[in-house]
Coordinates of C-alpha atoms and ligand atoms in Angstrom, one line a residue:
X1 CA 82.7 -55.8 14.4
X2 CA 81.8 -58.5 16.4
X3 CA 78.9 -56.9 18.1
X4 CA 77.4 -56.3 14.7
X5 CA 77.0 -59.7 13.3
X6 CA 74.2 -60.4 11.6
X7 CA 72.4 -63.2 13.3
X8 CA 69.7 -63.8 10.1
X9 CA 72.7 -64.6 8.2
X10 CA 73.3 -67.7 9.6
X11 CA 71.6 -70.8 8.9
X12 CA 70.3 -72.4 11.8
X13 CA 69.1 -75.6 10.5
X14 CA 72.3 -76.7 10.0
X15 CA 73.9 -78.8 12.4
X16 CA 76.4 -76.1 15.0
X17 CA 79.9 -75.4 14.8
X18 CA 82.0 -76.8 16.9
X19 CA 84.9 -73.7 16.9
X20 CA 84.0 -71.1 18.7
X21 CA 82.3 -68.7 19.0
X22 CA 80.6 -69.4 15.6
X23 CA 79.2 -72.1 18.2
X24 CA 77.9 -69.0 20.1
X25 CA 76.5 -67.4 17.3
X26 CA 74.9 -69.9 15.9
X27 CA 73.1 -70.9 19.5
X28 CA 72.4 -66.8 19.4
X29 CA 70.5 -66.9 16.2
X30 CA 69.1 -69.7 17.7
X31 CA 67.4 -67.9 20.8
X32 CA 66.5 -65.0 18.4
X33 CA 64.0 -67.0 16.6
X34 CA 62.4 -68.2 19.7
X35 CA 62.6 -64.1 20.8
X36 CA 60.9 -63.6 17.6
X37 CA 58.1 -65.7 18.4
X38 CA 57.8 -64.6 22.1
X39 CA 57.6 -61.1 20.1
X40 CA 54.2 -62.0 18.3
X41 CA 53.1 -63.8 20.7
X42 CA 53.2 -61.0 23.5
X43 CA 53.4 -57.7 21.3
X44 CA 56.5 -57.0 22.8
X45 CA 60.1 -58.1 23.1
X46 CA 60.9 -59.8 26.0
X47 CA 62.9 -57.7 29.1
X48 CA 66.0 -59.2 30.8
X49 CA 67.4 -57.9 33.9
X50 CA 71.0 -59.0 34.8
X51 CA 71.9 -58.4 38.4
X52 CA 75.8 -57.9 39.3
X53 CA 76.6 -58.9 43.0
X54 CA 79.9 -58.6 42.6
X55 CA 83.4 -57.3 41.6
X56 CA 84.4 -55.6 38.6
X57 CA 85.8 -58.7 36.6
X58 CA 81.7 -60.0 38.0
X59 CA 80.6 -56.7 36.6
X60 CA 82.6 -57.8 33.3
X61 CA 80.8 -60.6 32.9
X62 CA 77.2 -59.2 33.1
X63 CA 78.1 -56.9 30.6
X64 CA 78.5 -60.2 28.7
X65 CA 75.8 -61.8 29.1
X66 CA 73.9 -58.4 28.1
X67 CA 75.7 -58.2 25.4
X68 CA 74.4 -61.6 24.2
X69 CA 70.6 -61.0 25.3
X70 CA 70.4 -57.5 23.3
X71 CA 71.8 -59.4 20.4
X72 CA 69.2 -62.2 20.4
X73 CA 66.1 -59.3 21.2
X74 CA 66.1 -59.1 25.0
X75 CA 64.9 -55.2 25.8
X76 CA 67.8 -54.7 29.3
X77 CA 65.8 -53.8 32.4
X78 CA 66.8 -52.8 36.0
X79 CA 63.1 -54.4 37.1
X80 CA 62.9 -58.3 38.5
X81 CA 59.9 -58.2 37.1
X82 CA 61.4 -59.3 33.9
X83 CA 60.9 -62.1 31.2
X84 CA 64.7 -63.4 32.4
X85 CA 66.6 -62.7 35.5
X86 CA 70.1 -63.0 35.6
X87 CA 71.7 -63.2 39.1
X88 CA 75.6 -62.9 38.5
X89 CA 76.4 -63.7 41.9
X90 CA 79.9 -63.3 44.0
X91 CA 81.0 -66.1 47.0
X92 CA 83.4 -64.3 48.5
X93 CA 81.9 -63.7 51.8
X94 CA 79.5 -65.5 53.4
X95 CA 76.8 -62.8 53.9
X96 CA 76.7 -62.3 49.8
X97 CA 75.3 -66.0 49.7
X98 CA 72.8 -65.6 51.9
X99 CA 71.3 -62.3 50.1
X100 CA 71.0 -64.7 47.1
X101 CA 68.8 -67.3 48.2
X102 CA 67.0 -64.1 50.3
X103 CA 66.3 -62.3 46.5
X104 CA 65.3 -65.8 44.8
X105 CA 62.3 -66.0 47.2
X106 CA 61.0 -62.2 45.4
X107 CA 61.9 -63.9 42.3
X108 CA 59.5 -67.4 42.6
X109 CA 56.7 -64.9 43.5
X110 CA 57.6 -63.0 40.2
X111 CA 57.4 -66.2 38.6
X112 CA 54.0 -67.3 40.1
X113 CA 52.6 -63.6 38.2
X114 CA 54.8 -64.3 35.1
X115 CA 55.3 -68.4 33.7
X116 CA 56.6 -67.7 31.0
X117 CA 59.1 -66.1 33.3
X118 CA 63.0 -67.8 33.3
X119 CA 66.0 -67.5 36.0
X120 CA 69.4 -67.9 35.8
X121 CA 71.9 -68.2 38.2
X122 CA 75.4 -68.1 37.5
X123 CA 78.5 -66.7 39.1
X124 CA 81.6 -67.6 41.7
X125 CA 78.5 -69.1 44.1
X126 CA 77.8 -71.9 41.5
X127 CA 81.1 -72.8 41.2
X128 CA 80.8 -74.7 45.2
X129 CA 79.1 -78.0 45.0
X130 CA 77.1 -77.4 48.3
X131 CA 75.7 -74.3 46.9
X132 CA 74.0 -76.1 43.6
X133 CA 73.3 -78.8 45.7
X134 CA 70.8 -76.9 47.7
X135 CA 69.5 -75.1 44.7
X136 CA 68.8 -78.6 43.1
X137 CA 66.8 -79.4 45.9
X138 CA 65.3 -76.5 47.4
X139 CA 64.9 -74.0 44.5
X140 CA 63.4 -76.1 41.4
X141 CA 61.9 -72.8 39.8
X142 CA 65.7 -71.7 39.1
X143 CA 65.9 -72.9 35.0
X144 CA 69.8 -72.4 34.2
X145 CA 72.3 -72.9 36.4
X146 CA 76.1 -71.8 35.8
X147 CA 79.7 -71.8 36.5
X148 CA 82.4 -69.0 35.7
X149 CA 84.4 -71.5 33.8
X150 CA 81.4 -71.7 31.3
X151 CA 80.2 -68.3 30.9
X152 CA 81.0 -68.3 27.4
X153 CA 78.8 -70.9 26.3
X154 CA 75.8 -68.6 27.8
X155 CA 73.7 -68.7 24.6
X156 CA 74.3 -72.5 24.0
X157 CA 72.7 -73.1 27.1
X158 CA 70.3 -70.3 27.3
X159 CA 69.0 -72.0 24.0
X160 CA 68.8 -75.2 25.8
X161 CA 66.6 -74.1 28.5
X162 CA 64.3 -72.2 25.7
X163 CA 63.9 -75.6 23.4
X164 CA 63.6 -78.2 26.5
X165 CA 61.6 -75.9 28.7
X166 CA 63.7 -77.7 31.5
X167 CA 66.3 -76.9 33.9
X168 CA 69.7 -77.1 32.5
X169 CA 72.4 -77.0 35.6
X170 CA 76.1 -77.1 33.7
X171 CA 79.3 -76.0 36.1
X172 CA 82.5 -76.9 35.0
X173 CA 85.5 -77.6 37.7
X174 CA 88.4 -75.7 35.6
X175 CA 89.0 -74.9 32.1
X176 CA 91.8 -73.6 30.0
X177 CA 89.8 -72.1 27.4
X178 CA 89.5 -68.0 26.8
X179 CA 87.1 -67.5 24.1
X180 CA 87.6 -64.2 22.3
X181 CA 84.8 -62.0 20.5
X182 CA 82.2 -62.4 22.0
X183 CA 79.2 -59.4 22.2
X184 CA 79.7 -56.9 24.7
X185 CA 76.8 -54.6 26.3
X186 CA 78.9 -52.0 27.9
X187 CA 77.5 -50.0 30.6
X188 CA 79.5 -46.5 29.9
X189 CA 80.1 -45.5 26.6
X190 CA 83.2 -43.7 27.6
X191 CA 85.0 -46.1 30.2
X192 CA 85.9 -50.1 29.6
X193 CA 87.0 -52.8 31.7
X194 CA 89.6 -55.8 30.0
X195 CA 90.0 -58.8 31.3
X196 CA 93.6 -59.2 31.2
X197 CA 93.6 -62.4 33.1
X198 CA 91.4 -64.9 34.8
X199 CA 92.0 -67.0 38.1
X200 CA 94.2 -66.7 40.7
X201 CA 97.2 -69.0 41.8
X202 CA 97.6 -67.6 45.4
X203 CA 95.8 -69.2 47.5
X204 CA 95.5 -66.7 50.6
X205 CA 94.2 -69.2 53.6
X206 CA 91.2 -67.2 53.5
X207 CA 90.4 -66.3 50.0
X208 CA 87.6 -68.8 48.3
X209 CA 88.4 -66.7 44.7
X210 CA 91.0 -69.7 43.7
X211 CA 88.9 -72.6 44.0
X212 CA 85.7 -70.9 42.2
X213 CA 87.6 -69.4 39.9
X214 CA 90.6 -71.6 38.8
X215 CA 94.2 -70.9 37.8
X216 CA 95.2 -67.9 36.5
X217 CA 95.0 -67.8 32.6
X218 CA 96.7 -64.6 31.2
X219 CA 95.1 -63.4 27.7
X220 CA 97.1 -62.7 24.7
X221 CA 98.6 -59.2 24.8
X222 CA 97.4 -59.2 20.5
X223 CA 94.0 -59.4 21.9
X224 CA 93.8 -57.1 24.6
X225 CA 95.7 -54.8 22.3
X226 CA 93.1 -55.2 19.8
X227 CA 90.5 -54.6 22.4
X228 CA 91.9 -51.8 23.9
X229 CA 92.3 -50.4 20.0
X230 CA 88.6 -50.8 19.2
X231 CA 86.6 -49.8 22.6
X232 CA 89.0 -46.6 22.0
X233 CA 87.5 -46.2 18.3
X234 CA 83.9 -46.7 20.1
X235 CA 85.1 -43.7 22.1
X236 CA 86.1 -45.5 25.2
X237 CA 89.4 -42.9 26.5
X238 CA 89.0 -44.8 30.1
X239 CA 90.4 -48.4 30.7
X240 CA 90.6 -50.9 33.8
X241 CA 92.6 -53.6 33.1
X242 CA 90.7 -56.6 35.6
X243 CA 92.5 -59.2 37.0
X244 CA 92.6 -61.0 40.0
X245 CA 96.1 -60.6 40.3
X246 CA 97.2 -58.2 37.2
X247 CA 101.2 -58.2 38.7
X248 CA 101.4 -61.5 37.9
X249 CA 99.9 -61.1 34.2
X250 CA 101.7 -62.5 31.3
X251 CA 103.8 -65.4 33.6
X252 CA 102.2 -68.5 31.8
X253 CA 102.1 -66.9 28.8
X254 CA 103.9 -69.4 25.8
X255 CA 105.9 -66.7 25.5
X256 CA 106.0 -64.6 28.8
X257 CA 105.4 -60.9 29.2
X258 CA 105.1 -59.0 32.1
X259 CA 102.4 -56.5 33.3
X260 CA 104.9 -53.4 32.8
X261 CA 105.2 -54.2 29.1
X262 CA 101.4 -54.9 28.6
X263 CA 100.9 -51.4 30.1
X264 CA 103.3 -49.9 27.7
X265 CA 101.5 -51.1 25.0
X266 CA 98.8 -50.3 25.8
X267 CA 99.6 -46.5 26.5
X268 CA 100.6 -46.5 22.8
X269 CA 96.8 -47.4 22.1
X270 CA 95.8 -44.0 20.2
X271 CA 92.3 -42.5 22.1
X272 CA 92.6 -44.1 25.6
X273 CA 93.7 -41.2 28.3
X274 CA 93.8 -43.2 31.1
X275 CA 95.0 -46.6 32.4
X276 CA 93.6 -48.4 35.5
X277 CA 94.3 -51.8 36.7
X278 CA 93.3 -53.6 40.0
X279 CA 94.0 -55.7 41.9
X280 CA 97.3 -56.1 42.5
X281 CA 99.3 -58.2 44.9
X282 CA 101.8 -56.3 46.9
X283 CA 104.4 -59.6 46.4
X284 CA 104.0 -59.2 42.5
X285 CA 104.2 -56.0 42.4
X286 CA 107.6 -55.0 40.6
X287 CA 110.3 -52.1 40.3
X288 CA 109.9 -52.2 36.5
X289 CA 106.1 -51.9 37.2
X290 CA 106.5 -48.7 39.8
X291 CA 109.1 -47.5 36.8
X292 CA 106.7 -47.6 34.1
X293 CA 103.5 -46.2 36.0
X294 CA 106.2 -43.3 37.1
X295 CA 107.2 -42.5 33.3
X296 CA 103.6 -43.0 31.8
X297 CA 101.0 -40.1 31.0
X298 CA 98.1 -42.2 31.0
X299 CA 98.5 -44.5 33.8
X300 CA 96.2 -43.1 36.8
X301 CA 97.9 -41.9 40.3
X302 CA 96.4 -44.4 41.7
X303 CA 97.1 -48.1 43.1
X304 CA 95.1 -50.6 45.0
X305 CA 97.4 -52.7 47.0
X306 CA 95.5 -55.1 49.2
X307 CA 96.9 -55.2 53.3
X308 CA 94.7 -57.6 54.3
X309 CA 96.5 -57.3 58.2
X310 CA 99.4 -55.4 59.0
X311 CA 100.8 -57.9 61.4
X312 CA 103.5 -60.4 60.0
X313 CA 102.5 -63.5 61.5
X314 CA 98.7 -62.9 60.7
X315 CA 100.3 -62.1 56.8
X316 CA 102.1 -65.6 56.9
X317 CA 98.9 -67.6 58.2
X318 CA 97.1 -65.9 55.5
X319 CA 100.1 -67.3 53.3
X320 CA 100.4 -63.2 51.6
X321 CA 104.4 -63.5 51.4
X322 CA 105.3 -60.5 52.3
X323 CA 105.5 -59.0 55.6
X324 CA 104.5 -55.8 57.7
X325 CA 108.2 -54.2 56.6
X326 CA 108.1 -55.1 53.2
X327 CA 104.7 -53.7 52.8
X328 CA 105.8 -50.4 54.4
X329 CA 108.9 -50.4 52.1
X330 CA 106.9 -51.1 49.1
X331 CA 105.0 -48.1 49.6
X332 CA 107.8 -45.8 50.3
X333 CA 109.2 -47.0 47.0
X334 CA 105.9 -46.3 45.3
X335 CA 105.8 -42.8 46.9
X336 CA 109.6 -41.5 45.9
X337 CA 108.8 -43.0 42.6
X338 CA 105.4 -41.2 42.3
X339 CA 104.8 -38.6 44.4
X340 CA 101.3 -37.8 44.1
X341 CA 99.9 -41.3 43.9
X342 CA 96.9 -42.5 45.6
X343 CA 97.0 -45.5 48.0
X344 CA 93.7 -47.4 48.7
X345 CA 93.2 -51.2 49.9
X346 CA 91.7 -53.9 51.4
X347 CA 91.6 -55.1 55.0
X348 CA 90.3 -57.7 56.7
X349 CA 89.4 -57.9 60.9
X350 CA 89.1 -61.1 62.7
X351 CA 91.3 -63.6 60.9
X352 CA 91.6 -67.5 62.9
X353 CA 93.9 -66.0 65.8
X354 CA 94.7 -62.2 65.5
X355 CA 95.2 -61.4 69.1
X356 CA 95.2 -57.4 70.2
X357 CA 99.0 -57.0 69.2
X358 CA 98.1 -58.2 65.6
X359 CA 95.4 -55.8 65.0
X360 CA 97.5 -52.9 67.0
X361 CA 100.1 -53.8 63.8
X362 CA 97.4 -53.1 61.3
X363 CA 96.0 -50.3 62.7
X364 CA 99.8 -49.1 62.9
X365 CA 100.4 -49.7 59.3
X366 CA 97.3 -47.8 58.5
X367 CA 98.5 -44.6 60.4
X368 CA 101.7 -45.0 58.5
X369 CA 100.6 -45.6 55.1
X370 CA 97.8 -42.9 55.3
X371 CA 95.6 -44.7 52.7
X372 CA 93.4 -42.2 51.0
X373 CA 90.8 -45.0 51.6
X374 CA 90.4 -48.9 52.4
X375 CA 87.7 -51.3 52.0
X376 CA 87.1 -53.0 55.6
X377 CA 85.8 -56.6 56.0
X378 CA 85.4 -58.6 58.8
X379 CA 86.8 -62.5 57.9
X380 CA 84.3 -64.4 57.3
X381 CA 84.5 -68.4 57.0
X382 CA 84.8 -69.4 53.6
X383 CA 84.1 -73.6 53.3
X384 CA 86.9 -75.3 51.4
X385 CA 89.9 -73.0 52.4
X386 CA 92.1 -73.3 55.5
X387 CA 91.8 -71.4 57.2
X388 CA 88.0 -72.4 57.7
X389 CA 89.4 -75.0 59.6
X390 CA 91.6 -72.9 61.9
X391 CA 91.8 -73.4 65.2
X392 CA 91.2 -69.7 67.4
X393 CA 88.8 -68.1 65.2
X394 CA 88.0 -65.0 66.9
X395 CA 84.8 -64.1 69.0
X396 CA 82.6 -62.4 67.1
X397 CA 82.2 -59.2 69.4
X398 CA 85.8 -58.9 69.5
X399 CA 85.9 -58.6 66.0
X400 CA 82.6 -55.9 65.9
X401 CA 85.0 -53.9 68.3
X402 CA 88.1 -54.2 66.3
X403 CA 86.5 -53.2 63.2
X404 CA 84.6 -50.3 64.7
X405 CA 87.7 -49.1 65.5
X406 CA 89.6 -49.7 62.5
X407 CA 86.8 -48.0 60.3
X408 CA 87.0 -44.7 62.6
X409 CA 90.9 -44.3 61.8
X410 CA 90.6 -45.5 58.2
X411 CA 87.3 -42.6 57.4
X412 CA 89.2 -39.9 60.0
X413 CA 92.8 -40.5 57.5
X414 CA 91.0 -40.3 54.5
X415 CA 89.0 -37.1 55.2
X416 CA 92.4 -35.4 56.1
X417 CA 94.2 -36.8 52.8
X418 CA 91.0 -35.8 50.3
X419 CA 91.8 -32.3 51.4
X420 CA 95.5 -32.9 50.2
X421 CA 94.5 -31.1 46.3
X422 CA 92.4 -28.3 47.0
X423 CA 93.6 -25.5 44.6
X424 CA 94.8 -27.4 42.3
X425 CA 94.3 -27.2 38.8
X426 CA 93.3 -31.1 37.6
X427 CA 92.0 -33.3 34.9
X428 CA 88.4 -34.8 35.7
X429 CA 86.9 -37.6 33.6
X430 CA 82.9 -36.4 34.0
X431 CA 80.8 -39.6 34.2
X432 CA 77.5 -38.9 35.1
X433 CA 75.1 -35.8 35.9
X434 CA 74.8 -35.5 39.5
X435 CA 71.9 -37.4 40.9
X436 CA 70.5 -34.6 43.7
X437 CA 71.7 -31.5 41.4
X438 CA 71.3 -31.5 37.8
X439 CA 73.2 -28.6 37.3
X440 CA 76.6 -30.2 38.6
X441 CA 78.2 -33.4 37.2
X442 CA 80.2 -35.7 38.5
X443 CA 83.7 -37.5 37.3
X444 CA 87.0 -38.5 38.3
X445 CA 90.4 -37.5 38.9
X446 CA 93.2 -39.5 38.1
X447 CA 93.5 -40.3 42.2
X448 CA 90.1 -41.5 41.6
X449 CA 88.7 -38.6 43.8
X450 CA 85.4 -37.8 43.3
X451 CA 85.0 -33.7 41.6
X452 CA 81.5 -31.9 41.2
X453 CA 81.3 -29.3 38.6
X454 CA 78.7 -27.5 37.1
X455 CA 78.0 -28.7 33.6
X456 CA 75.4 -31.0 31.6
X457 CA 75.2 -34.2 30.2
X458 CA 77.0 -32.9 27.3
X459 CA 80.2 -33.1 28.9
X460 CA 79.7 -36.8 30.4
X461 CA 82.9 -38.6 28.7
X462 CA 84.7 -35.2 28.8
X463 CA 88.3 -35.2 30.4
X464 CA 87.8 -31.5 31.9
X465 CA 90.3 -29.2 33.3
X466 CA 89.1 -28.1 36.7
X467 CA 90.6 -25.9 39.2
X468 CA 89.6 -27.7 42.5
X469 CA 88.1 -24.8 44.9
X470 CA 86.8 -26.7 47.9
X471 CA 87.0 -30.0 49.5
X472 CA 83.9 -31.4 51.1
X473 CA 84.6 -34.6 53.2
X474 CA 85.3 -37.4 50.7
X475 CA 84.5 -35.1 47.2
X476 CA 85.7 -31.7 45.3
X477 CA 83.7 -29.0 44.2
X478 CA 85.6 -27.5 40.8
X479 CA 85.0 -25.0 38.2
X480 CA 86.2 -25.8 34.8
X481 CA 88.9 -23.4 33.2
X482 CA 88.8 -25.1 29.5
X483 CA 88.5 -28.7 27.9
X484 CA 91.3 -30.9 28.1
Ligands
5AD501 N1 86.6 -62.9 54.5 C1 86.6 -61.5 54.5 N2 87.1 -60.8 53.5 C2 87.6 -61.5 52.4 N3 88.2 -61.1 51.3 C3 88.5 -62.2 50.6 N4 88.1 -63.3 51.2 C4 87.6 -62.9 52.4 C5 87.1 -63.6 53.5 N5 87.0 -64.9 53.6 C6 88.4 -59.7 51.0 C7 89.9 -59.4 50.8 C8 90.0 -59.2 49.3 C9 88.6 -58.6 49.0 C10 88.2 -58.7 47.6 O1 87.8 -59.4 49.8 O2 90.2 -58.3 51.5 O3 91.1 -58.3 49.0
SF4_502 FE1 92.0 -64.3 46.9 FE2 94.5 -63.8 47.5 FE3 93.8 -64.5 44.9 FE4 93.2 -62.1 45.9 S1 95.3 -62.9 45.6 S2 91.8 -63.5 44.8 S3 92.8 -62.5 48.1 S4 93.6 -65.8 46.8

């Protein structure tokens, strides 16, 4: 398997390949000498922290680039106080920018105690010109600097930066290429995400994601088949399928396939017991879809269908295409097709020109929908997209007010629907011993409700039948009645 190539095997004194990834591998084995003579040297291999900052297809990607560093030597570390730090780094909201160059000012002073030290930047931040501008100037101690578009050639220019002990800054604008096989460092043994696709085509007026991280590029279904087929013999039985917009999956395909077949393969994938996806866009979102997660066994009750604002004209200047009805509709079609399903979202407070009546309409199509929970953002001002340049942008205590309220009725609905399954008998993936009581573990339901039970890290990848005796704000407290 590809994580178990043998890096001595290849001769690294010949000139590289230029298909990849043997180019990959051969930059890999590369690196691993120079680990091999950082290990003499110090008595030690070297550490490498990666630090996420951002969605699951950003969490994806670390496991990437750890996947890479283990192979070349790199011990993993949750420390900064490492040999290399990785920040993987998200753009969409302003405030997650300014944390970054907040953290690199720790990291010089780590660097100042450690030269041999190296930092690395990379992410959907170093995909905007202004960003790596600033880094260029202001923060000359950063040694590798990239984009998303690039990620695959980490170890090319990871071995860069260890031969010309300089600063290598490589972002690319777009690309077409999807390279396949590449190590992997998962973080659960038990649960995987796939990247199913890459980019986004939609352009919400708001939404930064399509500039930093191109047009969408769907995989081959063959290869997320085959990848679905061997984290399942590594004992994965848990899969997200990550996408920006997964309901458009499969449309620029050479020869097209939609979402709702790609999840009907993959429920034929022998080992995996559960099928999650996210995100999906309420306009993609089809019939045949709602048909197939209806019929399927593995598919999880659960969807996340991002609102964004529940008022039409807000929907249309964020250019969603779809409109306060056809939202509500949407999910009453969802619901008759599957009853028990689980609703969460995204919402965002404070869009260029939402007046009262606007954010009356979202809070209305909360009450209605009864999410089981929703993520809450205020808008924030994303340079480049346009509705950065919007006229009306809305006072910023306004906004504080509006989303104070909107967070009160989103927690008070979601308390009363987490009580909705208390009796019941359910499945629970168990995922982790529970951090304040090591008698209890922690997993999921299909819903993706949270269930203690008692049990030890035995059972951790275990799908566990559980009768569900008590509900306790946002989480279950269950007893197991045998092993699913
Ligand atoms: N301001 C606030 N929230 C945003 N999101 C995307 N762009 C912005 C922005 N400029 C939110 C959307 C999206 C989620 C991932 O982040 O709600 O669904
Ligand atoms: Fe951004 Fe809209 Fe694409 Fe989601 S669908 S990533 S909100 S542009």
């Amino acid at each position: 398997m590809y994580n178990e190539i043998d890096l001595d095997q290849i001769d690294i004194h010949a000139g590289p390949p230029t298909e990849e990834p043997a180019r990959q591998y051969y930059f890999m084995a590369k690196c691993r000498e120079w680990v091999r003579d950082f290990e003499q040297k110090n008595g030690r291999s070297p550490k490498a922290c990666v630090v996420n900052m951002g969605c699951q297809m950003n969490a994806r990607d670390s496991e990437k680039l750890l996947g890479i560093l283990r192979l070349i030597g790199y011990q993993q570390t949750e420390s900064e106080k490492a040999d290399f730090v990785i920040y993987n780094t998200c753009t969409v909201r302003e405030n997650a920018n300014n944390k970054v160059y907040g953290r690199l000012g720790y990291l010089n002073v780590y660097k100042k105690q450690n030269p041999q030290m190296k930092i690395a930047l990379c992410g959907c931040m170093m995909q905007e010109p202004q960003v790596v501008e600033k880094l260029k100037k202001s923060y000359r101690f950063v040694d590798l600097i990239f984009g998303t578009h690039n990620i695959y050639k980490f170890a090319e220019l990871f071995a860069a930066v260890l031969e010309t002990q300089d600063r290598i800054i490589d972002i690319w604008k777009d690309t077409e290429d999807i390279v396949e096989d590449l190590p992997i460092q998962r973080k659960y043994n038990f649960k995987s995400g796939i990247n199913i696709m890459f980019g986004c085509n939609n352009f919400c007026s708001y939404c930064i994601v399509p500039y930093v991280r191109g047009r969408e590029r769907s995989r081959r279904p063959e290869d997320i088949i085959r990848e679905a087929r061997r984290l399942a013999a590594d004992g994965v039985v848990e899969v997200m399928l990550l996408g920006q917009n997964v309901n458009s999956y499969g449309k620029n395909l050479p020869e097209p396939v939609s979402f709702a077949n790609l999840l009907r393969e993959i429920e034929k994938v022998e080992g995996i017991e559960r099928i999650r996806f996210m995100t999906s866009h309420p306009k993609d979102l089809s019939q045949e879809l709602i048909d197939v997660m209806a019929a399927s066994k593995k598919i999880c009750r659960h969807l996340h269908l991002p609102l964004q604002s529940g008022s039409t004209r807000i929907l249309r200047e964020m250019n969603r295409r779809y409109t306060k009805e056809e939202y509500l509709a949407l999910v009453e079609r969802l619901r008759a097709a599957i009853p028990d399903i689980a609703l969460t979202t995204d919402i965002i407070v404070g869009f260029p020109g939402e007046t009262e009546e606007d954010f009356t309409d979202t809070l209305d199509v909360v009450r209605k929908v009864g999410f089981d929970s929703a993520f809450t953002f205020i808008y924030s001002k994303r340079t480049g997209t346009p509705a950065a340049v919007m006229e009306n942008q809305v006072p910023e205590e306004i906004i504080k007010t509006r989303f104070d309220k909107l967070l009160r009725e989103v927690q008070q609905i979601a308390t009363e629907k987490a009580q909705k399954l208390t009796g019941q008998i359910q499945t629970v993936l168990v995922e982790e011993v529970n951090e304040q009581d090591p008698a209890l573990v922690t997993g999921r339901l299909s819903n993706n409700s949270v269930v203690h039970i008692p049990g030890d890290a035995s059972f951790i990848g275990r799908l566990v039948d559980v009768t569900l005796e008590e509900c306790k704000g946002f989480y279950y407290y269950g007893k197991p009645i045998g092993t699913a």
